[in-house]
Structure formats: C-alpha cells, structure tokens
Coordinates of C-alpha atoms and ligand atoms in Angstrom, one line a residue:
X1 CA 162.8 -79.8 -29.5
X2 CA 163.2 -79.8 -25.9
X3 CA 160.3 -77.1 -24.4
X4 CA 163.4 -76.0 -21.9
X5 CA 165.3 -74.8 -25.3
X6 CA 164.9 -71.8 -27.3
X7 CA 162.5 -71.5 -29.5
X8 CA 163.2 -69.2 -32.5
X9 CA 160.5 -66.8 -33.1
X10 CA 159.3 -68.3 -37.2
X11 CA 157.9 -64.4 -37.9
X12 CA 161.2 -62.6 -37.3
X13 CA 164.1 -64.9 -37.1
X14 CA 164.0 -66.3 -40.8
X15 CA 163.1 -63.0 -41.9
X16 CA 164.4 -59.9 -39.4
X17 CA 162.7 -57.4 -41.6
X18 CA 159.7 -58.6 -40.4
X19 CA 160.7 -57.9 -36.4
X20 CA 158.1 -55.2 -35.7
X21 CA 159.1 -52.9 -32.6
X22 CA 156.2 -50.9 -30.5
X23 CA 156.0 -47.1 -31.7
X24 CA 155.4 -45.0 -29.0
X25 CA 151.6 -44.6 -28.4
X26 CA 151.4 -41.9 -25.9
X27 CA 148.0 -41.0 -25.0
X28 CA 147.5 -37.5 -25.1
X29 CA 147.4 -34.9 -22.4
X30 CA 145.1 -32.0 -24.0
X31 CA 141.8 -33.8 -22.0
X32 CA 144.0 -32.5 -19.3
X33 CA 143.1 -29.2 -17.1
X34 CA 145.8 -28.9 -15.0
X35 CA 145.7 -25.9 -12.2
X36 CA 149.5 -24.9 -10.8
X37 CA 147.7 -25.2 -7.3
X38 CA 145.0 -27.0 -5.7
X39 CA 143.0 -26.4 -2.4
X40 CA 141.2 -28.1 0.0
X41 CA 137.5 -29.0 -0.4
X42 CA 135.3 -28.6 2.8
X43 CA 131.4 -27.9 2.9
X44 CA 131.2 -28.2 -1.1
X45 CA 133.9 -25.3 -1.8
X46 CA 137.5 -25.3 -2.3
X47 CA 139.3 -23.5 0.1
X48 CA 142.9 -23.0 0.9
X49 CA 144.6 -24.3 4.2
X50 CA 144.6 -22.1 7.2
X51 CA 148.4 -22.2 7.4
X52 CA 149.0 -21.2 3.4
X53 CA 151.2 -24.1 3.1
X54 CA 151.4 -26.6 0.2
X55 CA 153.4 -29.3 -0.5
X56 CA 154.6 -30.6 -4.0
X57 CA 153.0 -33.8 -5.7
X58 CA 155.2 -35.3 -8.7
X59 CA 154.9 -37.1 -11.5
X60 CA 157.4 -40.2 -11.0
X61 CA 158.1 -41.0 -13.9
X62 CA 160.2 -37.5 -14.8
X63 CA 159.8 -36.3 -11.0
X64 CA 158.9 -32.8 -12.5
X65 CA 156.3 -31.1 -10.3
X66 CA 152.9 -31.5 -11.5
X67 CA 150.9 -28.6 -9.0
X68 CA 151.3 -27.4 -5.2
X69 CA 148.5 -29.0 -2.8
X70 CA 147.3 -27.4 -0.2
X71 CA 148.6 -29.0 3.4
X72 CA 145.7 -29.3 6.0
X73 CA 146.4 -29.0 9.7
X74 CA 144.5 -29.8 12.8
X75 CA 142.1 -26.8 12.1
X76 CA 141.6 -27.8 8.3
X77 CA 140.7 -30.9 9.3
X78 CA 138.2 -29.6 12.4
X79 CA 136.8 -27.6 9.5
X80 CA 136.2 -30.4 7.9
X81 CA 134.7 -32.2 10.2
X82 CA 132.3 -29.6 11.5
X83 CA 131.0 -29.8 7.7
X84 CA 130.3 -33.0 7.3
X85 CA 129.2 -33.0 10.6
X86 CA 126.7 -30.5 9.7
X87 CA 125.4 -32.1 6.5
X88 CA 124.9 -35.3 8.4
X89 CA 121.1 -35.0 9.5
X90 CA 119.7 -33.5 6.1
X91 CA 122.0 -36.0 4.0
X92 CA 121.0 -39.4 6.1
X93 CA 117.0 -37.8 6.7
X94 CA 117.2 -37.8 2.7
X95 CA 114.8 -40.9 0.8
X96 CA 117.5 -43.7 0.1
X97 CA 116.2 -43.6 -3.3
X98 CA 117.3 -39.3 -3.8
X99 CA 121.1 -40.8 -2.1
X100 CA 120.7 -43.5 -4.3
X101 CA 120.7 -40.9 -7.7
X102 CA 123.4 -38.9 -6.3
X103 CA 125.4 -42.3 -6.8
X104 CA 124.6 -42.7 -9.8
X105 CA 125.2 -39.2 -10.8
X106 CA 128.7 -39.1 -9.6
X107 CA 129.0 -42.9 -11.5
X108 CA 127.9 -41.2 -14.4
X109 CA 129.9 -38.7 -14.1
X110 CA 132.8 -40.2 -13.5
X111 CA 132.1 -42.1 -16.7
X112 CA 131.5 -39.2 -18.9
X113 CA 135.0 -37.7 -17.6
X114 CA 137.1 -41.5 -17.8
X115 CA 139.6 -40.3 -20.1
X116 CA 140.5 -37.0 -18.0
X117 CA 140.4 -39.4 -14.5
X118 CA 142.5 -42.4 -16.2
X119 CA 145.3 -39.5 -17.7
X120 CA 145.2 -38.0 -14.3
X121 CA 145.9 -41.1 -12.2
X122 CA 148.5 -42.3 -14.3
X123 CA 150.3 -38.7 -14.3
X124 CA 150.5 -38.3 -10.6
X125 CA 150.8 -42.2 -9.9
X126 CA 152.6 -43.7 -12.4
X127 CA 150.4 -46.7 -13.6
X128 CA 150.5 -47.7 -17.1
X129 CA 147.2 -45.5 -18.7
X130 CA 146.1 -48.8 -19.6
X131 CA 145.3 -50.0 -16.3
X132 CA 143.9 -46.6 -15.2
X133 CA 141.5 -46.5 -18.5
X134 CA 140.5 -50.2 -18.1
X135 CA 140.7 -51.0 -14.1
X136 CA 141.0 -48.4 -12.0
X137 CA 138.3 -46.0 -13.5
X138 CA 135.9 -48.6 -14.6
X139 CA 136.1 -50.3 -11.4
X140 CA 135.7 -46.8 -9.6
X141 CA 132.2 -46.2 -11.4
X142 CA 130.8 -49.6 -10.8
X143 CA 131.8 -49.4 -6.7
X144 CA 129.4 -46.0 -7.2
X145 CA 126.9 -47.7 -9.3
X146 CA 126.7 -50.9 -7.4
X147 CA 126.0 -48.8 -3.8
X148 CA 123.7 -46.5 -5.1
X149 CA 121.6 -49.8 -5.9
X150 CA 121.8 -50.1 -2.0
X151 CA 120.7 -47.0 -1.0
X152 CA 116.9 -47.5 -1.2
X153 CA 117.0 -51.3 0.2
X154 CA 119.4 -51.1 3.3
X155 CA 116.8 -53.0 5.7
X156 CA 117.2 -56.0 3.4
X157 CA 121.4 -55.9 4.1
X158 CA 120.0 -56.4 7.9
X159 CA 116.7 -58.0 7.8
X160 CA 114.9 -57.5 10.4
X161 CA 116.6 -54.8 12.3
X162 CA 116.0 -51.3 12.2
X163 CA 119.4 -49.6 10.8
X164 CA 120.8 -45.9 11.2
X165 CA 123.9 -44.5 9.9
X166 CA 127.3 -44.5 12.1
X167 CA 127.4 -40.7 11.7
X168 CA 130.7 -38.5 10.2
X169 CA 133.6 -41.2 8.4
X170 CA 137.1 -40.9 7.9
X171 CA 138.4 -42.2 4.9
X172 CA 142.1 -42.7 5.0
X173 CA 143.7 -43.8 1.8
X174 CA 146.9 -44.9 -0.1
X175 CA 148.7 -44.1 -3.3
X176 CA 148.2 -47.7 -5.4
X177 CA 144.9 -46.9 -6.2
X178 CA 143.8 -43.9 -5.2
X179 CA 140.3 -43.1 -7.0
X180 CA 139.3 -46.4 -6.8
X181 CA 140.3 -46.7 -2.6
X182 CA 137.7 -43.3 -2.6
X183 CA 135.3 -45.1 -4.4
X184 CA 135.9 -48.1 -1.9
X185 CA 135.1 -45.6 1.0
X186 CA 133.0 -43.3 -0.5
X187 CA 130.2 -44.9 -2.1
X188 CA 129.0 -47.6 0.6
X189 CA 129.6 -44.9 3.6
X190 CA 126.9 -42.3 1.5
X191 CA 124.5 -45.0 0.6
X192 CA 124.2 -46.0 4.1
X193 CA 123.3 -42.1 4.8
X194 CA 126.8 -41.0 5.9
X195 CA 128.7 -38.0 5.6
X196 CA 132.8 -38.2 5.3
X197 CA 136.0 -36.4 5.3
X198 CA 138.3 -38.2 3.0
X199 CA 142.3 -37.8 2.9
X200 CA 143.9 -39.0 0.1
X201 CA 147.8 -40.3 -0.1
X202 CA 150.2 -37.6 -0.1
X203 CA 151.9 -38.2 -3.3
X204 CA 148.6 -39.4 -5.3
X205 CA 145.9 -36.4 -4.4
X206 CA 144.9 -35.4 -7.7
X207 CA 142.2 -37.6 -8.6
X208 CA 140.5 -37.3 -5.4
X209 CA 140.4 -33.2 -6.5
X210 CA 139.2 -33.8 -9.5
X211 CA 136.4 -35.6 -8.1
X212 CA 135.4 -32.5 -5.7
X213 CA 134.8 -31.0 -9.1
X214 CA 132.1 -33.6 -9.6
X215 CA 130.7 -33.6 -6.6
X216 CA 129.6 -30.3 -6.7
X217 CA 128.5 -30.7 -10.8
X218 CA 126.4 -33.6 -9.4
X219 CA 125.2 -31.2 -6.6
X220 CA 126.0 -33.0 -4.2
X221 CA 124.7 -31.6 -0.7
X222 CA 127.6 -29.3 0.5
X223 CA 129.5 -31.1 3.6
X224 CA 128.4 -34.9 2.6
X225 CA 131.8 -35.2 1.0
X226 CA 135.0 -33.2 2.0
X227 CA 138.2 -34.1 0.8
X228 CA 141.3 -32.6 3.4
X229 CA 145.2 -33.4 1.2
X230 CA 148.3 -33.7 3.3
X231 CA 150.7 -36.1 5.1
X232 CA 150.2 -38.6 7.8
X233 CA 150.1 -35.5 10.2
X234 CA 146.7 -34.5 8.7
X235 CA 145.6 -38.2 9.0
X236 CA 146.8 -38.7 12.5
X237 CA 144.1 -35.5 13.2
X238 CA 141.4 -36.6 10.9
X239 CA 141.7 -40.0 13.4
X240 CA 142.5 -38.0 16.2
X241 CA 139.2 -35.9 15.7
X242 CA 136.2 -36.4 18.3
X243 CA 133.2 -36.2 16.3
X244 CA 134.3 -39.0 14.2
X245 CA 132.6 -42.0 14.4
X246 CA 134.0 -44.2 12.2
X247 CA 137.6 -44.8 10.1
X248 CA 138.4 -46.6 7.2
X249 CA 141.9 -46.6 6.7
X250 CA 143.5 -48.4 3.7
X251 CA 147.3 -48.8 4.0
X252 CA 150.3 -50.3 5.6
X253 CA 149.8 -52.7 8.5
X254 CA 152.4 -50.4 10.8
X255 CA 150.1 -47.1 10.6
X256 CA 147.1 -49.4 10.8
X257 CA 148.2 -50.6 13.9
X258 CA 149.2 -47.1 15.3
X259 CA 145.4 -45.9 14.5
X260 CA 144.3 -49.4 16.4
X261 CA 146.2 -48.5 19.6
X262 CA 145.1 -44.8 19.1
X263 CA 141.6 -45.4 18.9
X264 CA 141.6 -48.4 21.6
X265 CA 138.9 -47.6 24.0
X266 CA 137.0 -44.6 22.0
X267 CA 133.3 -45.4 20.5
X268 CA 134.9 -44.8 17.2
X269 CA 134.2 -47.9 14.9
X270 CA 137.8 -48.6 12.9
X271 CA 138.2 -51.1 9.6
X272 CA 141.5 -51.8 8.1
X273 CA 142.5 -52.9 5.2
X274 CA 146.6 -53.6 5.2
X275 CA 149.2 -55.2 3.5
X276 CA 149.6 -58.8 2.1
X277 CA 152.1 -61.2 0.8
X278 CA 150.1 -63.9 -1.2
X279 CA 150.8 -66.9 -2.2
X280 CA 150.1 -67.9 -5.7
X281 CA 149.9 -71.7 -5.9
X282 CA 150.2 -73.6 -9.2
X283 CA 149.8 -77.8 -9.4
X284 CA 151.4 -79.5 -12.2
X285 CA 148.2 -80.1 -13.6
X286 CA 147.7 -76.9 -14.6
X287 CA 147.3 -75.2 -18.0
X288 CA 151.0 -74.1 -17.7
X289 CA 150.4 -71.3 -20.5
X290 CA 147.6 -69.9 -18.4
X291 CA 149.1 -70.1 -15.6
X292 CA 152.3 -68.1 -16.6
X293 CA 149.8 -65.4 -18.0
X294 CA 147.8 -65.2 -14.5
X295 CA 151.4 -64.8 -12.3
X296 CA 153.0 -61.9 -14.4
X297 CA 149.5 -60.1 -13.9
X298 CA 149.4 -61.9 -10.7
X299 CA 152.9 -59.7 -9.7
X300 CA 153.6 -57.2 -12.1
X301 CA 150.2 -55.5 -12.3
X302 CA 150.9 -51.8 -11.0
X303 CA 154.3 -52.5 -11.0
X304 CA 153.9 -54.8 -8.1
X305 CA 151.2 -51.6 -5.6
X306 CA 149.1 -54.4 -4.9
X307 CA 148.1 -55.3 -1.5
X308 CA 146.5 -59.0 -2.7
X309 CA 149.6 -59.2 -5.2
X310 CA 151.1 -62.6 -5.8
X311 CA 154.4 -62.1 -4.8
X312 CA 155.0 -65.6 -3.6
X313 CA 155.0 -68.3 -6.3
X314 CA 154.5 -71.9 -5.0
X315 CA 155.2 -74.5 -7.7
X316 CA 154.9 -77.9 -7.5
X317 CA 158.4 -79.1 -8.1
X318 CA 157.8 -81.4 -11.2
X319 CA 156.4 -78.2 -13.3
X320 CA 159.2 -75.9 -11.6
X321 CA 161.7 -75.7 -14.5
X322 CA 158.7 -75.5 -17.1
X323 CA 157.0 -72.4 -14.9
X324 CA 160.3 -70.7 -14.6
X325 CA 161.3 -71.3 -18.7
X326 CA 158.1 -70.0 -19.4
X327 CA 158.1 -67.1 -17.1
X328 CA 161.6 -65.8 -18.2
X329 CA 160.6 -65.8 -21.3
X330 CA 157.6 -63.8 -20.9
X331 CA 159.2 -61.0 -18.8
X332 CA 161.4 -60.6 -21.8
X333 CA 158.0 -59.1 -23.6
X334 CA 157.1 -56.8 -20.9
X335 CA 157.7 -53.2 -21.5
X336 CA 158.6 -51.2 -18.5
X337 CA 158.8 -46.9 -19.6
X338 CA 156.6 -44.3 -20.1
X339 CA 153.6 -45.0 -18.2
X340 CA 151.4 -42.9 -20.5
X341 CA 152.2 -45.3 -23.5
X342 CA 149.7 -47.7 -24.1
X343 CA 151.7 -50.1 -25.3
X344 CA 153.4 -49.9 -21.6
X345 CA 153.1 -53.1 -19.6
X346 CA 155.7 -51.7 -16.4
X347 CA 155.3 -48.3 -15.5
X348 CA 157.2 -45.7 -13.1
X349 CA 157.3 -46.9 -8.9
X350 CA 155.2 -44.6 -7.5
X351 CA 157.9 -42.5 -5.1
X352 CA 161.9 -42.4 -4.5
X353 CA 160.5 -43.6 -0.6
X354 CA 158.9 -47.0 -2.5
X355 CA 161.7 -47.6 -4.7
X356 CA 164.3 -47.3 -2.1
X357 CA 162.2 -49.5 0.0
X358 CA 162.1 -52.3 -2.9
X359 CA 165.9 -51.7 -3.7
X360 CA 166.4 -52.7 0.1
X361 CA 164.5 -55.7 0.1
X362 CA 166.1 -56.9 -3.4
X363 CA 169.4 -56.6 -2.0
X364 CA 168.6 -58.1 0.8
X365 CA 167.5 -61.4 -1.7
X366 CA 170.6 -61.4 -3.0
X367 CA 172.3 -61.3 0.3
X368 CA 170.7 -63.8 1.7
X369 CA 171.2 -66.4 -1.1
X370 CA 168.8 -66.4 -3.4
X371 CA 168.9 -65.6 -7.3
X372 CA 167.4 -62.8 -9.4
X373 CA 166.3 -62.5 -12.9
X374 CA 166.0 -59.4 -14.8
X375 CA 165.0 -59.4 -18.3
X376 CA 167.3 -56.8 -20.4
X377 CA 165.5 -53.8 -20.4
X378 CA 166.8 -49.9 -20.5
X379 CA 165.1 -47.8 -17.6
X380 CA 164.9 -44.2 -18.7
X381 CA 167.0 -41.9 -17.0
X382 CA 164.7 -39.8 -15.3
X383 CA 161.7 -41.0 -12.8
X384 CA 162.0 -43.7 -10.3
X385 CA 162.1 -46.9 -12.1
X386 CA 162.5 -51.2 -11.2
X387 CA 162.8 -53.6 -13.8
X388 CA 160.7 -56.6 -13.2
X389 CA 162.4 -59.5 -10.9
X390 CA 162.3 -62.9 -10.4
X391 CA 164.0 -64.4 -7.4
X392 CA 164.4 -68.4 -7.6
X393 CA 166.1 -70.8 -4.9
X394 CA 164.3 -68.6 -2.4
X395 CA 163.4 -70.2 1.2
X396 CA 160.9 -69.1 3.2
X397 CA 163.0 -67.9 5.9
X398 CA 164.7 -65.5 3.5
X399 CA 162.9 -61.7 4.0
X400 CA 161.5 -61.5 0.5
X401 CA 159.4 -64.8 1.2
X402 CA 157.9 -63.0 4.4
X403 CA 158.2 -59.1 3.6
X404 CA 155.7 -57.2 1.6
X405 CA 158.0 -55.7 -1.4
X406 CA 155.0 -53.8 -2.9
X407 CA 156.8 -53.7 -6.2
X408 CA 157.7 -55.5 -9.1
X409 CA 159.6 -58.3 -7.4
X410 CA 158.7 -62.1 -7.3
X411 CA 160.1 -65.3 -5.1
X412 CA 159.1 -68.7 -6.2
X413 CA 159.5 -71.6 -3.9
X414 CA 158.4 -74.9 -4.8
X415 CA 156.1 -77.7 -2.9
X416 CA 155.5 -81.5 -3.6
X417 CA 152.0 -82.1 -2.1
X418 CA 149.2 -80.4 -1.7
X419 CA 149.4 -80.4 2.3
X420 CA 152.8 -78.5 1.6
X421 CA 151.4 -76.5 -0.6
X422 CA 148.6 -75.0 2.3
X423 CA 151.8 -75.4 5.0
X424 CA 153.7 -72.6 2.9
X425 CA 151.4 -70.7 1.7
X426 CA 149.6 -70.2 5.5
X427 CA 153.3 -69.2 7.1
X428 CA 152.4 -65.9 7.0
X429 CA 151.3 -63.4 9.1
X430 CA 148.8 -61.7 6.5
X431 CA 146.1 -63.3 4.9
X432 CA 144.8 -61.0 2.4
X433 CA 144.7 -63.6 -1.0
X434 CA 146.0 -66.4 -2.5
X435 CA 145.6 -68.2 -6.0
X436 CA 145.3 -71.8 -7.4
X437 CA 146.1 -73.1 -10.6
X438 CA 144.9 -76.5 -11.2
X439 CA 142.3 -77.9 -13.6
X440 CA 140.8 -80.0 -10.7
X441 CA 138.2 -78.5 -9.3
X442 CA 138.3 -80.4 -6.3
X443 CA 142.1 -79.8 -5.6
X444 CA 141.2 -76.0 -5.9
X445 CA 137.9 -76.3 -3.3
X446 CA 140.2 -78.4 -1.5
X447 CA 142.8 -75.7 -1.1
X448 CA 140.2 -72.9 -0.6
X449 CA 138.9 -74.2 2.6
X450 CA 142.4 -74.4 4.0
X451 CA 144.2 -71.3 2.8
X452 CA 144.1 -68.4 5.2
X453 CA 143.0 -65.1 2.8
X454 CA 140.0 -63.0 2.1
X455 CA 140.1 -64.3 -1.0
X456 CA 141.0 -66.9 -3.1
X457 CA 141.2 -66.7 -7.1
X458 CA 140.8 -69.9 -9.0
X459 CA 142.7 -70.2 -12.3
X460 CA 143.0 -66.4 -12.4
X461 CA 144.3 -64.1 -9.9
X462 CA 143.6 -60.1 -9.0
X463 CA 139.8 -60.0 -10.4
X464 CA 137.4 -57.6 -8.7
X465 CA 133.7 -56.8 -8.2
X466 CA 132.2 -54.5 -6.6
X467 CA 129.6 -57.0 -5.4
X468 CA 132.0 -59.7 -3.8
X469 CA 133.1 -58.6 -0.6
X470 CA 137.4 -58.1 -0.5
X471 CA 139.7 -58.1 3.0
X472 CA 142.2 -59.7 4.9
X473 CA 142.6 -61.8 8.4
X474 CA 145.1 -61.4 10.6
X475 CA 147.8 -58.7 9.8
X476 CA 145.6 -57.8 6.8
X477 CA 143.3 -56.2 7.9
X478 CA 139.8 -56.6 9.8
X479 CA 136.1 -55.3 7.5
X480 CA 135.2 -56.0 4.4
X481 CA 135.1 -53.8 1.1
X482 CA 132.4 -54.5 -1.4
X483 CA 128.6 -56.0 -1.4
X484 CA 126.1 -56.3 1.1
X485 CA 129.4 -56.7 3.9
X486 CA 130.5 -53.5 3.0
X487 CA 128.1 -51.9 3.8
X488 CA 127.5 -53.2 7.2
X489 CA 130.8 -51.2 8.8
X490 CA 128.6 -47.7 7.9
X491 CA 125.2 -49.2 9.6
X492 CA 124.2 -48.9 13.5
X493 CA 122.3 -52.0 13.3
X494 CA 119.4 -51.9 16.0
Ligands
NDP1 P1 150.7 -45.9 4.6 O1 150.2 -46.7 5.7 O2 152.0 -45.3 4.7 O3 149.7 -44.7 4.2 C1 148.3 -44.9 4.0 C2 147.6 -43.6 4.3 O4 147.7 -43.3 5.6 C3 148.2 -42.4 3.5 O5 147.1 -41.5 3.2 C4 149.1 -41.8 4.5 O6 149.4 -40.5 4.3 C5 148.3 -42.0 5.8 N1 149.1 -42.0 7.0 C6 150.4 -42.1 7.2 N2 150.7 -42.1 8.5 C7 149.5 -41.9 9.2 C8 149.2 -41.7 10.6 N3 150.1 -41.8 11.5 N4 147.9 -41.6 10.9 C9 146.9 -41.5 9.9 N5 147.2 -41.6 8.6 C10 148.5 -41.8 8.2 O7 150.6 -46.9 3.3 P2 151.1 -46.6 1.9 O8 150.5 -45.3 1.4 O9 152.5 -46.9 1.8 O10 150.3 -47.8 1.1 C11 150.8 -49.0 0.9 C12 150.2 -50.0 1.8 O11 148.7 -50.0 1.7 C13 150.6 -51.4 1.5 O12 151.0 -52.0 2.7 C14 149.4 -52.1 0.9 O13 149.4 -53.5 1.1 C15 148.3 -51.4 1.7 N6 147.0 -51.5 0.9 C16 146.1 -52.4 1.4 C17 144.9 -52.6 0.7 C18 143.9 -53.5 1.2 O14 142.7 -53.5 0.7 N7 144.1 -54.4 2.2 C19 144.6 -51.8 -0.5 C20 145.7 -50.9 -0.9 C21 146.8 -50.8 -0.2 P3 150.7 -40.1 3.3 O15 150.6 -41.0 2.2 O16 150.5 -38.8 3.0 O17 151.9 -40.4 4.2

C-alpha cells in the first residue's frame, strides 16, 4: 500500500463495535476555594485597591465570570513598592541558607497544593488540565527548588567578585503561563536577596493570588513578595516607579519595546523576554514518526501561547508529502473542548482579544494564497475557541511565515539543503528557538551553530529546565531565564 493512502484502522474498521470514543473525564472542581472577589497583596496582607474598583477575569472556555479582581492604580502600586522596599534590607541581610528554606518552603508548598494550582490555571486560562498538572505546576516548583539551591552559594555564580542584590524588582508577566512566568521571576530575584512587586496578566491573575496565600503559610517576611492585579495601566506605573531597580517583563515585543524607550537613560536594570516565530526544521533523514509527534507538540501545545512555539515548519522537500500525510492525519486525533477534560489535547484561546487576533492573521493566509487544513472537529458553542490549522504552499513573504500568531496555527515551507534550511529559518527578526530533526548528529551541531535562537531542541522541541538558561536575540528579547545566568540579572556584581 502506498504510505500516502489511507490506511484503515484493523481495530475498528472490520469491526465498528469496537470504535471506542473518549468519555468525558472532567477533573473535578471541589479542590477548588473560589472567593467572588479578590484583593491586592502588599506588605504580606491582602488589601483592596484604593479606588474600590475591580475588573472581571473569565473563564474562556464558557466566558462566565469566575471573581472580581481588585484594579491597582498609581497609589496601589506606590504602596507596593514602599513594601517591598521596606523588606528589602532585613530580607537580603538574611543567611542565604534561611532565603534558601523559604524557597523550598513555597516549592513544597506549591507541591502539596498542585491539584488546586493546576484546576486553577486551567479555569482562568484555558490550558488543557493536563498540561497545567504535568508542566506548568511541576515546572513552577522546580524553578523554586532549583533557586533556593542558589541562595546559599551566590559567590560561586560570580567567582571572585563580591555580589549584592539590585534592590526592589518588577515582575511584569503574561497570560500563557502565568504561575510558571512568577516562578521565572520570583524565585531567582529572592535567592539573590531581592524583594519584588509582581503584576500578573490581566485576564490570568488567579494563580498568582493563590500563591499570596502561600507566601504567607510559608511565612514569608511581609513585603518580600507583593503581588499588585490590573491592566497595562498598573504595569506602565509599577515601571514608571522610582525606587525600582530592576524589571523583568515577559510579553509582547511592542510593550517590551515601549518599557525599553521608557526606561532609556534611568539606572533601572530591564530584561525582556518577547515574542518568537521559530522555525522547526525537519531533514529527510529523520525518524518521520517522531518527528510528526515533536511538531503537533511543537505548535499546538497551549493551543499555540507559546513564545518558542514552532509555528514555522521547514521540510526538506523529498519528505514534504510524507510530513504533511502524516501530520493531517494526526490532527484528526487531537481533541480540542473542554479544557478541564483530561482527555483534552486543544483547549479554549485564552481571550476574545487573542482569538480575534489569530482569526486576522488566518484570514490573512488565505488571502494571501496559501492553504489551510482543519481537521473536522465541533467547537462548543460557548468560549472562545480555534480548531488546529495547517497552512501549506506558504512563502515566506506571506504574514503568517513572519507574524507571531500565538495560537494554534502552523505554516510549513519546504527547503532542499541544509544552507537553505539556516537561510529560512534565520529571516526573522526574533530568535527565540528553533528545532532539528535529523538522526545525524553532526547535521543537527551543524545547524546549531548557525541558527539564530536561544535555543535549540534536537529531536524534540519545547523541553524545559530550570537549570538551562532560556531567551531570545534580537526582537526576542535580551537576559536569560533559568541557571546560574538567571540569576546574574538580580546581582550587583562588584
Ligand atoms: P503583553 O505585552 O500584551 O502583556 C504582557 C504583560 O504586560 C501583561 O501583564 C500586560 O498587562 C502588561 N502590559 C501591557 N501593557 C503594558 C505597558 N504599557 N506597560 C507595562 N506593562 C504592560 O503580552 P501578552 O500578555 O499578549 O503575552 C503574549 C506575548 O508574550 C507573546 O508575544 C509571547 O511571545 C510573549 N512571551 C514571551 C516569553 C519569553 O520567554 N520570551 C514567554 C511568554 C510569553 P495586561 O495583560 O493586563 O494587559
């Protein structure tokens, strides 16, 4: 039989009896305890905004209201400042070694509560729960356990120079991952003996308030963590502020650029860690099978959120009919729907702002030429929803080959020689990732050197540690996230 034909399925097809569907498996919400409203947490206590106002958060995948969350303003965020501000000499004068256990209280913590923080972050984000159970939250603890290791043995990140901390931190975060982006910011910033104001994504603060519960079960110093919920007008204060000394901000390369200009010329230290449009690069020598496996997770992992997501497929052009069988047949398994089902694969795009944005950009695909493949698949009626999509005869001119989509949307593009390969994959202004597929090693150490990312996966693609360092060049970002070069943005190195 030709590999490009059908293959009938020898369970089900002789027998349809046998055709087993999924049952739903919804997880269940009773580890939930939900509050109708939550406040702001400054100097270890939660505490409403000055103003009174709130502002909705949703869950997208019915867009029912979930709670109100309190809306910090300019004096909020002074507020919070001035705490962490005042924590700062006690909290950094502490033994690394007494930091170092607070880590590793909150990791514990956090590990004890997983269920409650994986529910959570799939109800307010809409991730399939089991990517919050088995990445997110996992992977949330370990940045916490890994740093805490740190906290006691910062000299040997610098050797030979004397170290001190940077002083108060603002963390600025987005909605893809938002208890793992704390953990990101949080756990190297404290182990280096900093104190920081933190403001999560507006649509995706619940985790982040949950954690405040933590922080003060682990008894944390009051004012070493402060958490301040809002818009981008409470982040454009938090960077604004003039006893900060340093900003992480995690998003979009347009804000990151604003907060470049408006910082230009202050002593504030600024990382950024932005967008991406990766190229995920498979030879014909590669274990095809694999390789098909690696670009679904590759691209439709979190429905697509992914700053280092593979959303351009490079193939060489011998294997290009094979990839693309293969691939169509395997988005026909994917199930997109209730992102609390653990049998989901696809869950709910995170807000009616994102999917609008991804509906733009597929329409534009089309526009411009190139072909899309849906598998069949019913979206439910309510939440915001975007079945997986595979655009092929795309060019690299076309906006989906240069555009970050950040959602479940794919553009493959082929290449003949390795040289090509590097050529296409570099004409871009990001450079956050990339992925080879090859069983040579050499062709993939070849590649490595020459590919323009932070990273580079061989034979796999999205994998994280909390020890290997993670960032961008150019339009993705400056700093790194993770081992011993994380930690070096939170250090005044003498
Ligand atoms: P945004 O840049 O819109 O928002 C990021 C955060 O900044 C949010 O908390 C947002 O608040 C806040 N914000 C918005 N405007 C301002 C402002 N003027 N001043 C200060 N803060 C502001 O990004 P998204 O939330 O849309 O996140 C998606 C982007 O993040 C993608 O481009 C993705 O690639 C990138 N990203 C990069 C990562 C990396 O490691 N390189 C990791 C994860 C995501 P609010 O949400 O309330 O508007």
């Amino acid at each position: 039989m030709n590999e490009l034909e059908p293959r009938p399925n020898p369970t089900t097809s002789a027998r349809p009896e046998l055709a087993l569907g999924y049952l739903p498996a919804p997880e269940s919400m009773s580890v939930l305890r939900l509050r109708d409203d939550y406040d702001l947490f400054i100097g270890g206590v939660f505490v409403p905004a000055r103003s009174g106002r709130r502002f909705a958060t949703e869950n997208p995948a019915t867009e029912a209201t979930i709670a109100l969350v309190a809306e910090a303003d300019g004096g909020d965020v002074d507020a919070a400042v001035v705490a962490a501000r005042a924590a700062l000499a006690s909290w950094s004068g502490l033994p690394g070694a007494t930091r170092g256990k607070f880590l590793y209280r909150l990791a514990r913590l956090l590990q004890e509560r997983a269920r409650e923080f994986a529910v959570l972050e799939t109800l307010d984000g809409g991730k399939p729960i089991k990517e919050s159970r088995d990445v997110d939250i996992p992977l949330a603890a370990a940045h916490f356990f890994y740093y805490a290791g740190w906290a006691d043995k910062l000299e040997y990140a610098v050797p030979g120079r004397s170290i001190a901390p940077v002083g108060v931190c603002a963390q600025i975060i987005p909605w893809n991952f938002p208890l793992l982006m704390l953990a990101w910011t949080i756990a190297p910033a404290l182990a280096a003996g900093n104190t920081v104001v933190l403001k999560p994504a507006e649509t995706t603060p619940l985790t982040a308030l949950l954690f405040a519960e933590l922080v003060i079960e682990a008894d944390v110093p009051p004012g070493v963590i402060n958490i301040v919920t809002g818009a981008g007008a409470t982040g454009a204060a938090l960077v604004e502020h003039p006893d900060v000394r340093k900003i992480a901000f995690t998003g979009s390369t347009a804000v990151g650029r604003g907060i470049a200009t408006a910082v230009a010329g202050s002593n504030k230290r600024l990382t950024l860690e932005l967008g991406g449009k990766a190229a995920n690069i498979v030879f014909d020598d590669a274990a095809l099978d694999q390789a098909v496996e690696g670009i679904v997770h590759a691209i439709f992992f979190n429905q697509g959120h992914v700053c280092c997501a593979g959303s351009r497929l490079l193939v060489q052009e011998s294997v290009v009919d094979r990839v693309e069988y293969k691939l169509r047949q395997r988005l026909a398994t994917l199930r997109v729907g209730d992102p609390l089902d653990k049998n989901t694969d696809l869950g709910a795009i995170n807000s009616r702002r994102q999917l609008d944005k991804i509906i733009e950009l597929y329409e534009s695909g089309i526009s411009e030429g190139a072909t899309a493949f849906q598998p069949e698949c019913v979206l439910p009626d309510r939440g915001h929803w975007f079945a997986p999509t595979v655009f092929s005869g795309v060019s690299p001119s076309h906006r989906i080959a240069r555009e970050e989509i950040f959602g479940p949307v794919l553009s493959v593009m082929t290449f003949r020689t390795p040289e090509e390969a590097v050529a296409k994959a570099n004409n871009t202004p990001y450079g956050l990732s990339a992925g080879v597929w090859s069983e040579k090693a050499s062709k993939v150490l070849w590649m490595a050197e020459r590919l323009r990312a932070g990273v580079v996966w061989a034979n796999t693609f999205n994998r994280f540690d909390p020890a290997s360092p993670f960032g961008g060049y150019q339009e993705s970002g400056f700093g790194r996230v993770g081992g011993a070069a994380g930690l070096l943005p939170y250090l005044e190195v003498r």
